[in-house]
Short mmCIF file of C-alpha atoms in Angstrom, two decimals:
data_model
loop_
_atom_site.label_atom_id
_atom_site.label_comp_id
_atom_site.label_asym_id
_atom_site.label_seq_id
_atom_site.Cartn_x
_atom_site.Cartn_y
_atom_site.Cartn_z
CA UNK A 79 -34.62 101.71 124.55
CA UNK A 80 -33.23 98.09 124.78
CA UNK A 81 -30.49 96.41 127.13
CA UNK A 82 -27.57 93.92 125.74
CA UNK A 83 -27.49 91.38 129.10
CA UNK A 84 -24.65 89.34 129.97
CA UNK A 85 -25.35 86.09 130.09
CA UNK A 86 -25.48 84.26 132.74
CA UNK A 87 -24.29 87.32 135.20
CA UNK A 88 -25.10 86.06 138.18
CA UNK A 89 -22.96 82.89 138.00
CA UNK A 90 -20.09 84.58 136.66
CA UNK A 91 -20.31 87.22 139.42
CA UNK A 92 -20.16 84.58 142.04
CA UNK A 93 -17.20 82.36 140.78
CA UNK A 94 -15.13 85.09 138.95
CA UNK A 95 -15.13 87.73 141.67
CA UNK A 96 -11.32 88.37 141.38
CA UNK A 97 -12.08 89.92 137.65
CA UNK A 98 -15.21 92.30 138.01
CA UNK A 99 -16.85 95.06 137.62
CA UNK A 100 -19.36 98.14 137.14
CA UNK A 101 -18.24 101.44 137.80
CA UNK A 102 -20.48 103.07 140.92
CA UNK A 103 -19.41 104.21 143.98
CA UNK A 104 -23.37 104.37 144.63
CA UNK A 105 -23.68 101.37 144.77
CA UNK A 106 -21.66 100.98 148.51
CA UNK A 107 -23.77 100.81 151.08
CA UNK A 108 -22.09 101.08 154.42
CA UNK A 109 -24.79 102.18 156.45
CA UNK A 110 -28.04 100.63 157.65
CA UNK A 111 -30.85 102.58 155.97
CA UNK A 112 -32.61 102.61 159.73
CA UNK A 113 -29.42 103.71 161.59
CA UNK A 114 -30.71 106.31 163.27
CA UNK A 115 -27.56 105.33 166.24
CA UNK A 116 -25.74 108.85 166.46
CA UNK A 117 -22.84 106.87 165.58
CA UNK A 118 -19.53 108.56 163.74
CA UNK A 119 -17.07 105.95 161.96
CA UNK A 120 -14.30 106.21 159.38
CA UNK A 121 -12.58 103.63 157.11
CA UNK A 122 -11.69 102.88 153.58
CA UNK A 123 -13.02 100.58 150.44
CA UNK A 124 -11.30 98.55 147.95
CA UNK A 125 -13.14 98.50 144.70
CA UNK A 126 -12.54 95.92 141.70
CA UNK A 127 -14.93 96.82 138.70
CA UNK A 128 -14.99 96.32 135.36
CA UNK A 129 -14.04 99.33 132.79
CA UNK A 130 -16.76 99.93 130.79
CA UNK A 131 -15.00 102.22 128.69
CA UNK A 132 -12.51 101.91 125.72
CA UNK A 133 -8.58 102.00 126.30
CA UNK A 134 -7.29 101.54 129.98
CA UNK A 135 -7.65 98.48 131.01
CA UNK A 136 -10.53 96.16 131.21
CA UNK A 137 -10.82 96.00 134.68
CA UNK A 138 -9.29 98.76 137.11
CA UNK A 139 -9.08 99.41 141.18
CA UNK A 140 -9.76 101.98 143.41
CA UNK A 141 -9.22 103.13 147.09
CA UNK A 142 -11.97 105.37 148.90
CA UNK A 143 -12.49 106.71 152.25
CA UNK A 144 -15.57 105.73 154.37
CA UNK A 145 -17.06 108.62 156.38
CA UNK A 146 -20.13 108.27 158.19
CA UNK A 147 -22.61 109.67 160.71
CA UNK A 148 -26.41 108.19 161.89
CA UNK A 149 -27.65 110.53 162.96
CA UNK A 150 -32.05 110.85 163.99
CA UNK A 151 -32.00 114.50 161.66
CA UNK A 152 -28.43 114.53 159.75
CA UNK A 153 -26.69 111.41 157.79
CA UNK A 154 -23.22 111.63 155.95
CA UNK A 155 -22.48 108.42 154.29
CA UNK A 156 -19.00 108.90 152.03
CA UNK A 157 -19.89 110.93 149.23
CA UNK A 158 -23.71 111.95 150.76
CA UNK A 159 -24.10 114.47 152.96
CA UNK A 160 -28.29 114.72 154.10
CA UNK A 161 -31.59 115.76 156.36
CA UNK A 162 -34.11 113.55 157.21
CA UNK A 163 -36.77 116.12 156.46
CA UNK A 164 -39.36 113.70 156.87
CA UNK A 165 -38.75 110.12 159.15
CA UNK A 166 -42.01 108.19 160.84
CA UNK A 167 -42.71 104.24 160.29
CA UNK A 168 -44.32 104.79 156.86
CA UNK A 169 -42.28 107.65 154.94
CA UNK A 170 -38.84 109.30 154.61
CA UNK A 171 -38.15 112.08 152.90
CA UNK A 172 -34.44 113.05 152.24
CA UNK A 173 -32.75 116.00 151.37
CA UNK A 174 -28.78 115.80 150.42
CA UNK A 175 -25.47 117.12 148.43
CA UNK A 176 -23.66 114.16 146.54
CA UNK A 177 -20.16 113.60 145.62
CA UNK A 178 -20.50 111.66 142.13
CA UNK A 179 -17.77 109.57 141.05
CA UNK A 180 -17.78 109.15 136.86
CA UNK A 181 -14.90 110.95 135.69
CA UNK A 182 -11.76 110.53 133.87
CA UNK A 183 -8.63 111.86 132.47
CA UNK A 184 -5.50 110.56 130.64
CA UNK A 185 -4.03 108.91 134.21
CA UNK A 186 -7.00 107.27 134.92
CA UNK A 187 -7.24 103.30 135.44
CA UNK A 188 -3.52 103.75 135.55
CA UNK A 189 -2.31 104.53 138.87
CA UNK A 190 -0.33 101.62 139.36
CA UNK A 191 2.36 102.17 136.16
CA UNK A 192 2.18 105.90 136.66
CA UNK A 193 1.74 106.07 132.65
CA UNK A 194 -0.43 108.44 130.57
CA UNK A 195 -2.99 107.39 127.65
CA UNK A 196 -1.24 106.57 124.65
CA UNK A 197 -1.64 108.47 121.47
CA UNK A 198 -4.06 105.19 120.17
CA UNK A 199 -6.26 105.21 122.82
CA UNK A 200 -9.64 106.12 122.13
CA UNK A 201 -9.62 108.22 125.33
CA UNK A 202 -6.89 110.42 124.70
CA UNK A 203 -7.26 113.99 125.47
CA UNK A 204 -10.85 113.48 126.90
CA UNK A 205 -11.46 115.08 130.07
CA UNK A 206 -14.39 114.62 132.56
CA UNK A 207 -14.75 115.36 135.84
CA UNK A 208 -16.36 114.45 139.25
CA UNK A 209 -19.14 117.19 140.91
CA UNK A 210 -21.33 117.91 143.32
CA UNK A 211 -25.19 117.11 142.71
CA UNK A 212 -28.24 117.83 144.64
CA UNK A 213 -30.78 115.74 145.21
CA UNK A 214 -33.79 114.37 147.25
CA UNK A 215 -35.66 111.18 147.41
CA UNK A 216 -38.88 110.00 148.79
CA UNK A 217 -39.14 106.55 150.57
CA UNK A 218 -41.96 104.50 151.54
CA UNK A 219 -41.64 101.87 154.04
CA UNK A 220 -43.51 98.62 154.21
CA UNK A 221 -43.43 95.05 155.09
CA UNK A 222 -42.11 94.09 151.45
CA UNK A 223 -38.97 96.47 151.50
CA UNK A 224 -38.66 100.19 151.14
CA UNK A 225 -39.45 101.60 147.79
CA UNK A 226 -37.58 104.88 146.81
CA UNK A 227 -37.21 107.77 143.72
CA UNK A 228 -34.81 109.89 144.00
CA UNK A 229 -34.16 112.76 142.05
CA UNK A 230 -30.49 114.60 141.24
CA UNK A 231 -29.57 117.62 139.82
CA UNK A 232 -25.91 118.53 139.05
CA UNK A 233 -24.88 121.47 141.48
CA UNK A 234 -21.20 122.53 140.68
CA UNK A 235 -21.68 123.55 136.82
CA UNK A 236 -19.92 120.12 135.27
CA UNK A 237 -22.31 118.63 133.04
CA UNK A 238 -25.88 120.74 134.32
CA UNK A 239 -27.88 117.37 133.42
CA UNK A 240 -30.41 114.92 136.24
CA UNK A 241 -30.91 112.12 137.11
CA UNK A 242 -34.04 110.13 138.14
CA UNK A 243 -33.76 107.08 139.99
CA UNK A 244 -36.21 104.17 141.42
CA UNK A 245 -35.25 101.82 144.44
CA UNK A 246 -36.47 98.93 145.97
CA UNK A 247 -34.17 97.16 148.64
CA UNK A 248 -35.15 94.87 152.06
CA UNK A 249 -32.71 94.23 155.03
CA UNK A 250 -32.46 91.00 156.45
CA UNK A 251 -30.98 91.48 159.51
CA UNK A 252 -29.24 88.98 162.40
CA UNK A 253 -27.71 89.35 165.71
CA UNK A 254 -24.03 91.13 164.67
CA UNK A 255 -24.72 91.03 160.80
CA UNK A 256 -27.52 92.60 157.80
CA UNK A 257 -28.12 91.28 154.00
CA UNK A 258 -29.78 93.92 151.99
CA UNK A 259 -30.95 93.01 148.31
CA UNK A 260 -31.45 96.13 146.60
CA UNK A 261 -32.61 96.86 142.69
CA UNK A 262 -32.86 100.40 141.06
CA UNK A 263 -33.73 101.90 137.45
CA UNK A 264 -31.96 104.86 136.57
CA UNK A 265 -32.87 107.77 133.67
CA UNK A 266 -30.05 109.81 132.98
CA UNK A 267 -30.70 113.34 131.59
CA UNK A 268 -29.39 114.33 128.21
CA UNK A 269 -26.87 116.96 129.22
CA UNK A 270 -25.38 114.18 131.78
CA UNK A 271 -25.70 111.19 129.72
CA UNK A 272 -24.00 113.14 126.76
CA UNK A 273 -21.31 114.38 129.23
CA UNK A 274 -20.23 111.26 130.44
CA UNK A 275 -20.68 108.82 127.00
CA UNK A 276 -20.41 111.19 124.87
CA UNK A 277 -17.69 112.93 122.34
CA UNK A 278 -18.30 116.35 121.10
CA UNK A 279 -17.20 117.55 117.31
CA UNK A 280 -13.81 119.19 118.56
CA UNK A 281 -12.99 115.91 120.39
CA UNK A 282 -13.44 113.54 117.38
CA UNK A 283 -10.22 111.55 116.24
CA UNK A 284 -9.73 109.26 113.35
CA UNK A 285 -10.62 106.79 115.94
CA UNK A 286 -12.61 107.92 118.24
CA UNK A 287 -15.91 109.89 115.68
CA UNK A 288 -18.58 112.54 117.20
CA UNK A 289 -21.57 110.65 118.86
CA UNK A 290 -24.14 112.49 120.80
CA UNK A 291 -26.11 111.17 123.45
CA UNK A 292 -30.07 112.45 123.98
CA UNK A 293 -30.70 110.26 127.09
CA UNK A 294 -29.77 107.46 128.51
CA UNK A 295 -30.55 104.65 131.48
CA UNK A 296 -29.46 101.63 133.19
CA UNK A 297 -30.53 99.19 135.68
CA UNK A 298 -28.86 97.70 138.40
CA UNK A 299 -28.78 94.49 141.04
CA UNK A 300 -26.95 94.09 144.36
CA UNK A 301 -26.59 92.96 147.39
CA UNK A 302 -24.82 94.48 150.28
CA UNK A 303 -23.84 93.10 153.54
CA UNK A 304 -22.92 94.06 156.94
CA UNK A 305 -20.98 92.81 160.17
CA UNK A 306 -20.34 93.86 162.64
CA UNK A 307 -16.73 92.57 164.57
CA UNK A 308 -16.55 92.82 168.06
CA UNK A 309 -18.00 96.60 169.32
CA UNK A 310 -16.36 99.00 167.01
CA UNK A 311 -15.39 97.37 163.87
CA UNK A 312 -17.47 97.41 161.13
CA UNK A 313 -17.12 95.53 157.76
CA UNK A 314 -18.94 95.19 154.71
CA UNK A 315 -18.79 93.77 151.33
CA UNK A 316 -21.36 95.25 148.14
CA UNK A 317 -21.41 92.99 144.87
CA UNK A 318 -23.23 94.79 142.45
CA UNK A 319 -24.64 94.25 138.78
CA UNK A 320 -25.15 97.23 136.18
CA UNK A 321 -26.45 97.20 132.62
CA UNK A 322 -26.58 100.05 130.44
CA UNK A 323 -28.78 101.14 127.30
CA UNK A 324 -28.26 100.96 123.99
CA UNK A 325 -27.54 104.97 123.94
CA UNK A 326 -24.50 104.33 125.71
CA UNK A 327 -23.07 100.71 124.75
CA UNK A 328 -22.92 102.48 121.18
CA UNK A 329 -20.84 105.66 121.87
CA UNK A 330 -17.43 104.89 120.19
CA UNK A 331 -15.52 105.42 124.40
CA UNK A 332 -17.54 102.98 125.05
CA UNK A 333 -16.14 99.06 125.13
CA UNK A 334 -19.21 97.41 127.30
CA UNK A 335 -22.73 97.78 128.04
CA UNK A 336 -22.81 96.07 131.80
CA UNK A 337 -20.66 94.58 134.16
CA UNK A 338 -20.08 93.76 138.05
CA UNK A 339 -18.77 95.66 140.97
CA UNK A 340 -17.35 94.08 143.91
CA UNK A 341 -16.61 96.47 146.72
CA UNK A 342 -14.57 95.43 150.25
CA UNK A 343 -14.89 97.75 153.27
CA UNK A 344 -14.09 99.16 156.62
CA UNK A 345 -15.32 101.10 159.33
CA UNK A 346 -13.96 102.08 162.94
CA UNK A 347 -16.81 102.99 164.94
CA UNK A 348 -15.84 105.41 167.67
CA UNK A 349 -18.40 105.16 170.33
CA UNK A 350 -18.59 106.12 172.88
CA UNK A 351 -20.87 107.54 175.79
CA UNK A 352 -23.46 110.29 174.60
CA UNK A 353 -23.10 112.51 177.18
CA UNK A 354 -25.77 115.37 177.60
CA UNK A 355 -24.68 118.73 178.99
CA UNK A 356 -28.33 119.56 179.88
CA UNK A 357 -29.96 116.24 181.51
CA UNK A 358 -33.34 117.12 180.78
CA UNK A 359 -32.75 116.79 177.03
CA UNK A 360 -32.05 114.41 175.03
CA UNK A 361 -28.88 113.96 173.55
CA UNK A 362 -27.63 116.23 170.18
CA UNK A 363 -24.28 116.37 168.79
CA UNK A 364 -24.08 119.77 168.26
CA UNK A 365 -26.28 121.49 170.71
CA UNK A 366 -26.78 119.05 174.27
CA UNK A 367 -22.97 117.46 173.84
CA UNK A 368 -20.95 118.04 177.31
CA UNK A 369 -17.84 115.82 175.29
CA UNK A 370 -15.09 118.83 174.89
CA UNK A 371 -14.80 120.96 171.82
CA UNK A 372 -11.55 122.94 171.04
CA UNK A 373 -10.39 125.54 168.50
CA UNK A 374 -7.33 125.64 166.84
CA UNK A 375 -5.60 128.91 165.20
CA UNK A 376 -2.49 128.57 163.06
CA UNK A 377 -0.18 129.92 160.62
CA UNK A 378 2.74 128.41 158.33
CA UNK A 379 4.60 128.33 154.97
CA UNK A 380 4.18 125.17 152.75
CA UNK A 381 7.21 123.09 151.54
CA UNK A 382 8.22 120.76 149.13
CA UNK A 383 9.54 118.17 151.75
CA UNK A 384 7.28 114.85 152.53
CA UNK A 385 5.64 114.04 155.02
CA UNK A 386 7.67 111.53 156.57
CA UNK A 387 10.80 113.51 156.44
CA UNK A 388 9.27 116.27 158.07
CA UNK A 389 8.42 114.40 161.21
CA UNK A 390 11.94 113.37 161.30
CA UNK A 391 13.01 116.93 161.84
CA UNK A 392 13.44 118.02 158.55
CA UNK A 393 11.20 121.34 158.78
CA UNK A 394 11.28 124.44 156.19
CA UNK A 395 9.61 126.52 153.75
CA UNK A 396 9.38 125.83 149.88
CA UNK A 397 11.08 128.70 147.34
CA UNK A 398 7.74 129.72 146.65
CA UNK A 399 7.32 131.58 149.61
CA UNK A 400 3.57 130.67 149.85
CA UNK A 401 1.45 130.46 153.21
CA UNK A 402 -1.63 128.92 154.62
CA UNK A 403 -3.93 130.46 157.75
CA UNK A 404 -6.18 127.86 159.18
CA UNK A 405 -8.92 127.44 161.73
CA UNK A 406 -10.62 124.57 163.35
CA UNK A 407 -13.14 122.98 165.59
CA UNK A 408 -13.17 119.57 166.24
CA UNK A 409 -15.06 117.40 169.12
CA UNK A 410 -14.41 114.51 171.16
CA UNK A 411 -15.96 111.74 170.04
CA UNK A 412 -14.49 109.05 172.68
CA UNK A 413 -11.83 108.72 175.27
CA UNK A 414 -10.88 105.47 174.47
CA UNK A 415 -9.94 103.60 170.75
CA UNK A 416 -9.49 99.96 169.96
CA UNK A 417 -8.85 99.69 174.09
CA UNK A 418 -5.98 102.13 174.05
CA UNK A 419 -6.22 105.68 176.14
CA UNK A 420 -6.28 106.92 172.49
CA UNK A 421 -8.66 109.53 172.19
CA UNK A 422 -11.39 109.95 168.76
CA UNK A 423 -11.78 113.20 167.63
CA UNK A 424 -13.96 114.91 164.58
CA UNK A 425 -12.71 118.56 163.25
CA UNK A 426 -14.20 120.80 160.89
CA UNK A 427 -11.41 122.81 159.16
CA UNK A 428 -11.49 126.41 157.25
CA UNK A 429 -7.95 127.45 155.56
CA UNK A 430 -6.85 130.69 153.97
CA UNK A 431 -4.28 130.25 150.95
CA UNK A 432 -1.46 133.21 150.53
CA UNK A 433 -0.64 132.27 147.48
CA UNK A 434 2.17 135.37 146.71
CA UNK A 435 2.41 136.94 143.02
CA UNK A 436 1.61 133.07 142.07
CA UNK A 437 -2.81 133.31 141.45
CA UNK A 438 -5.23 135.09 143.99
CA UNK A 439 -5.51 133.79 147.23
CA UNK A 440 -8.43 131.39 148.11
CA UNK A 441 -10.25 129.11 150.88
CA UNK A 442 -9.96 125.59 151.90
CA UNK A 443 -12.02 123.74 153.60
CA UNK A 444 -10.87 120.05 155.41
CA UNK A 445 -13.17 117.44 157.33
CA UNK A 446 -11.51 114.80 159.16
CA UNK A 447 -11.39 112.46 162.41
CA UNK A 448 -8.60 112.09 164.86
CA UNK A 449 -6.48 109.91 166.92
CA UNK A 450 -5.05 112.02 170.06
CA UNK A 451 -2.52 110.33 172.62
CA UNK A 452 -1.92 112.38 176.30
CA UNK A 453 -0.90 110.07 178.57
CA UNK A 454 2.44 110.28 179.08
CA UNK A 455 4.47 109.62 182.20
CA UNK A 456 5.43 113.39 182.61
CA UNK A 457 1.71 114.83 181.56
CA UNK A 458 1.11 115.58 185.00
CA UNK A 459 3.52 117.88 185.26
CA UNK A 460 3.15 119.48 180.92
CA UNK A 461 0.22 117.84 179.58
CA UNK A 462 1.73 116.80 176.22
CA UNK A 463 -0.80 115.82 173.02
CA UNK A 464 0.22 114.01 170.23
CA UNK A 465 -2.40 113.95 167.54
CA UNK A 466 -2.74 111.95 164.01
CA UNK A 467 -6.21 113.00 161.68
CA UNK A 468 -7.03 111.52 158.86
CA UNK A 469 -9.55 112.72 155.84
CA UNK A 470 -10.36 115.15 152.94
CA UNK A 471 -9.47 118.55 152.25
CA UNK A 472 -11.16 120.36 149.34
CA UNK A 473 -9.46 123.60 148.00
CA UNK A 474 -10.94 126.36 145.98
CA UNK A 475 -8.08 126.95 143.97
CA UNK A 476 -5.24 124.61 143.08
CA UNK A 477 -2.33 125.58 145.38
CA UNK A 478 0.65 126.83 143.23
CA UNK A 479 3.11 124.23 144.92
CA UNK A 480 0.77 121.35 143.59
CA UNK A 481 0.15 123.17 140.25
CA UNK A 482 4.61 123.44 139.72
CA UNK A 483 4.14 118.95 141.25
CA UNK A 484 2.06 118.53 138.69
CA UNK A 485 3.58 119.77 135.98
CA UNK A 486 6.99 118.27 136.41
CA UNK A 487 5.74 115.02 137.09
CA UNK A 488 3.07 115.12 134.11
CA UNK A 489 0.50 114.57 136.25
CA UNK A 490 -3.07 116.26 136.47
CA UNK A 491 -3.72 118.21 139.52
CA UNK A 492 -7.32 118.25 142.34
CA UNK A 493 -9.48 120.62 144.09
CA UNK A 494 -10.21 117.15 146.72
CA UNK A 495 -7.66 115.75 148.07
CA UNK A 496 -6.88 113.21 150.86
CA UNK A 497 -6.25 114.66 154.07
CA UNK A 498 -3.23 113.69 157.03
CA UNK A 499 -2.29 115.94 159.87
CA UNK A 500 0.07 114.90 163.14
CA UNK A 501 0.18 117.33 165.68
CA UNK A 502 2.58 117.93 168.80
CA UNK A 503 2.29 120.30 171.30
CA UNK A 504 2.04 121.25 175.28
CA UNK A 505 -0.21 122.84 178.03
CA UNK A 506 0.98 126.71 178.12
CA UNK A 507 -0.75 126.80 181.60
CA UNK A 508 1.59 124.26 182.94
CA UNK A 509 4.97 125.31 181.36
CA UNK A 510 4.34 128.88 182.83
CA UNK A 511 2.83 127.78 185.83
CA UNK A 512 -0.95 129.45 184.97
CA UNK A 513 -3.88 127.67 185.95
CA UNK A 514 -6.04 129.58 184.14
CA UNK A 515 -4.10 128.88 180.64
CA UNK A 516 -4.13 124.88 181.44
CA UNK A 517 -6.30 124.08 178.86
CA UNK A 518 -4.80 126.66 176.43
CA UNK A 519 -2.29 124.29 174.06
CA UNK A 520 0.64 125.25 171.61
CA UNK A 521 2.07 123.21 169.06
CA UNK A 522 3.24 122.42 166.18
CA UNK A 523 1.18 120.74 163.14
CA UNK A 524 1.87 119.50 159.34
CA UNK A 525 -1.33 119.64 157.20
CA UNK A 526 -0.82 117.38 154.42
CA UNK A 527 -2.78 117.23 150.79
CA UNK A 528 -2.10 114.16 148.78
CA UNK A 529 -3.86 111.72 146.03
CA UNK A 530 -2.67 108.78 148.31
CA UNK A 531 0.16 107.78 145.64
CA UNK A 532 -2.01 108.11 142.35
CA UNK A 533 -4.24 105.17 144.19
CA UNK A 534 -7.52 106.77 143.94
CA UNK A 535 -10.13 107.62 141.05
CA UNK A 536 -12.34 109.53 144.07
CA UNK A 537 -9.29 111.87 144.00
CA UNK A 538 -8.68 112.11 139.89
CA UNK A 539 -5.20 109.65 140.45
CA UNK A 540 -3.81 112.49 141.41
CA UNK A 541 0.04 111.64 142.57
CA UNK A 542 1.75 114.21 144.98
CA UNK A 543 0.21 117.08 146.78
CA UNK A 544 1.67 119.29 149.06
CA UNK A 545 2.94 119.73 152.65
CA UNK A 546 2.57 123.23 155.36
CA UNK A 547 4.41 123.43 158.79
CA UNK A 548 2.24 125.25 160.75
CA UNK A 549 2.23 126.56 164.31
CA UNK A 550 -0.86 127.28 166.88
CA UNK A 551 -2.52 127.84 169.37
CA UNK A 552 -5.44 125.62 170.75
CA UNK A 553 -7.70 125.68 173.36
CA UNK A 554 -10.02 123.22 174.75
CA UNK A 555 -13.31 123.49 176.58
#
């Protein structure tokens, strides 16, 4: 198994930066591996990277959002979602679900014309898609860096391969800012590699022949770093290097065999005080938190009408007479953003799709962080909330309003999608005068699905989505 290497990487990396790079979303690294903070932020990367694939365009863009949480048991950093099973001054052990980011369709790496794949282009027709792997990974920590293998299996029935990975990587850290050099061998399973580099014997063109891949592997260089900006802002910038074997740099989709990834992003840090409900403990999100929680019931009707015009009055139904049931829980996270009396917020979302004669109904499921604004100069008579969230929402079926979007505009369609919500709505309590209902809040809500205007490979350049007006009741405790 034998490399091609680019020569001389390194120097091109550093003085060509506005042309690179490698495709891996891995390879961002927002968080300090020994945050152990508590800390919840959100944000969003730019990525330039080099295609490595034939077709497209031979280097492409993409926009991301940054969710994270340091927490001493739990960690969710983007697309990882883990348990510290195992976390002392010598070993960690780490248990965690994966979003993994290698797919692509006939829109992708062409988000900004809108266009398709032509009929020459050597991906035409080819289809593969994002999942869900599982995977754990075993760290030992010493003076010379942390030394990790990881292992991931494929968990949502796309391609059913694994992957094995080793990892060395050392912060350097200052005052307000970290440096962390980080290298890392990776095995790729037949069933994945062949997935992903791969073309099968029904897919073969004229141009584009049958190749079969029984394994494959790559190694990688990078270096992340980290500052921190004033008390809640949080930037970082990843350059990365990636080489691939000769299994891969061979298949006939495939244009190049390495390539660099530069990767620009930001955080928001909420804050805030961690406030324990029982003194005596120490502090846990979920269980010793004495920051309000609230729930939120609603029901409404999706429409075709954007966003924008719907908060400027324009509210109605679509023709398809389809409707969505929802339910959340969200938390405050801090009473005050960037300075303002602008509350942070996290909520954990479950929806219910009516979907009519259309396709059988089905869940969704939505994770995102909010802005909330009450103080207004007649809130101590009717509390009034205004609320923007932002985030992900992940549905188990593709709603038939984005399925008829889709179509029309030639466009392929996506279970994840980005996530925006603004809220309005008043204390029942104080418009009917009940103390005891004070707390108790209706209002109205839009719950928007989009691909962020085709901008996005994390969300398959999806462009459109779909809009529901929705009405509720919340109440906070």
């Amino acid at each position: 198994m034998t490399y091609r290497l680019a020569a001389p990487w390194l120097i091109a990396a550093l003085t060509l930066l506005p042309s690179l790079t490698a495709y891996a979303l891995g390879d961002l690294r927002s968080l300090d591996p020994e945050d152990r903070s508590g800390e919840w932020s959100f944000g969003f990367a730019y990525i330039l990277e080099d295609n490595i694939y034939e077709g497209g365009e031979s280097d492409n863009t993409d926009l991301v959002p940054l969710f994270t949480y340091s927490g001493k048991h739990f960690f969710l950093d983007s697309t990882d979602l883990g348990w510290h099973a195992v976390d002392n001054s010598k070993w960690q052990l780490d248990v965690f679900g994966s979003y993994f980011i290698q797919g692509y369709n006939d829109h992708s790496f062409f988000s900004e014309s809108g266009s398709v794949r032509p009929p020459e282009d050597p991906l035409k027709g080819l289809v593969r898609k994002n999942t869900v792997e599982a995977g754990v990974e075993l760290t030992r920590k010493t003076n010379l860096g942390r030394f990790g293998i990881q292992l991931r299996q494929d968990a949502h029935g796309v391609h059913d391969g694994g992957e094995l990975r080793g990892r060395w990587a050392k912060v350097f850290r200052g005052s307000n800012w970290q440096l962390e050099p980080w290298a890392e061998y990776s095995w790729l399973s037949q069933d994945k590699a062949d997935y992903y580099f791969g073309v099968l014997d029904d897919e073969s063109t004229a141009i584009r022949p049958a190749y079969e891949v029984e394994e494959a592997s790559s190694w990688a260089l990078g270096l992340a770093g980290r500052y921190s900006a004033w008390s809640n802002h949080q930037l970082n910038v990843n350059l990365a290097y990636r080489a691939y074997s000769d299994e891969v740099a061979e298949s006939p989709i495939v244009a190049s065999d390495n390539g660099v990834s530069l990767q620009l992003g930001y955080r928001y840090e909420f804050g805030g005080d961690k406030r324990t409900a029982d003194d005596g403990v120490d502090f846990n999100f979920l269980t010793n938190n004495a920051r309000p929680t609230s729930v939120r019931a609603a029901y409404g009707c999706t429409t075709e009408t954007k966003f924008v015009e719907i908060l400027q009055g324009d509210i109605n139904c679509a023709d398809l007479d389809t409707d969505l049931a929802s339910l959340f829980v969200s938390r405050q996270l801090a009473e005050r953003m960037v300075t303002l009396p602008i509350e942070g917020w996290v909520q954990l979302g479950v929806g219910r799709r009516f979907e009519s004669d259309y396709q059988g109904d089905f869940w969704e499921g939505v994770f995102a962080f909010k802005a909330m604004f009450r103080q207004f100069p007649w809130s101590d008579s009717v509390e009034t909330r205004v609320g923007f969230s932002n985030g992900v929402s992940y549905t188990g079926r593709i709603p038939a309003l984005e399925q008829d979007k889709a179509e029309r505009k030639n466009r392929r369609e996506s279970h994840l999608l980005h996530y925006l919500e603004f809220s309005l709505d008043l204390s029942v309590g104080d418009v009917f005068g009940v103390d005891s209902m004070r707390n108790l809040f209706a209002g109205f809500y839009v719950h928007h699905r989009s691909g962020i205007f085709a901008s996005s490979n994390y969300y398959k350049n999806v462009d459109g989505g779909s809009n529901s007006n929705m009405l509720y009741l919340e109440w906070e405790f």
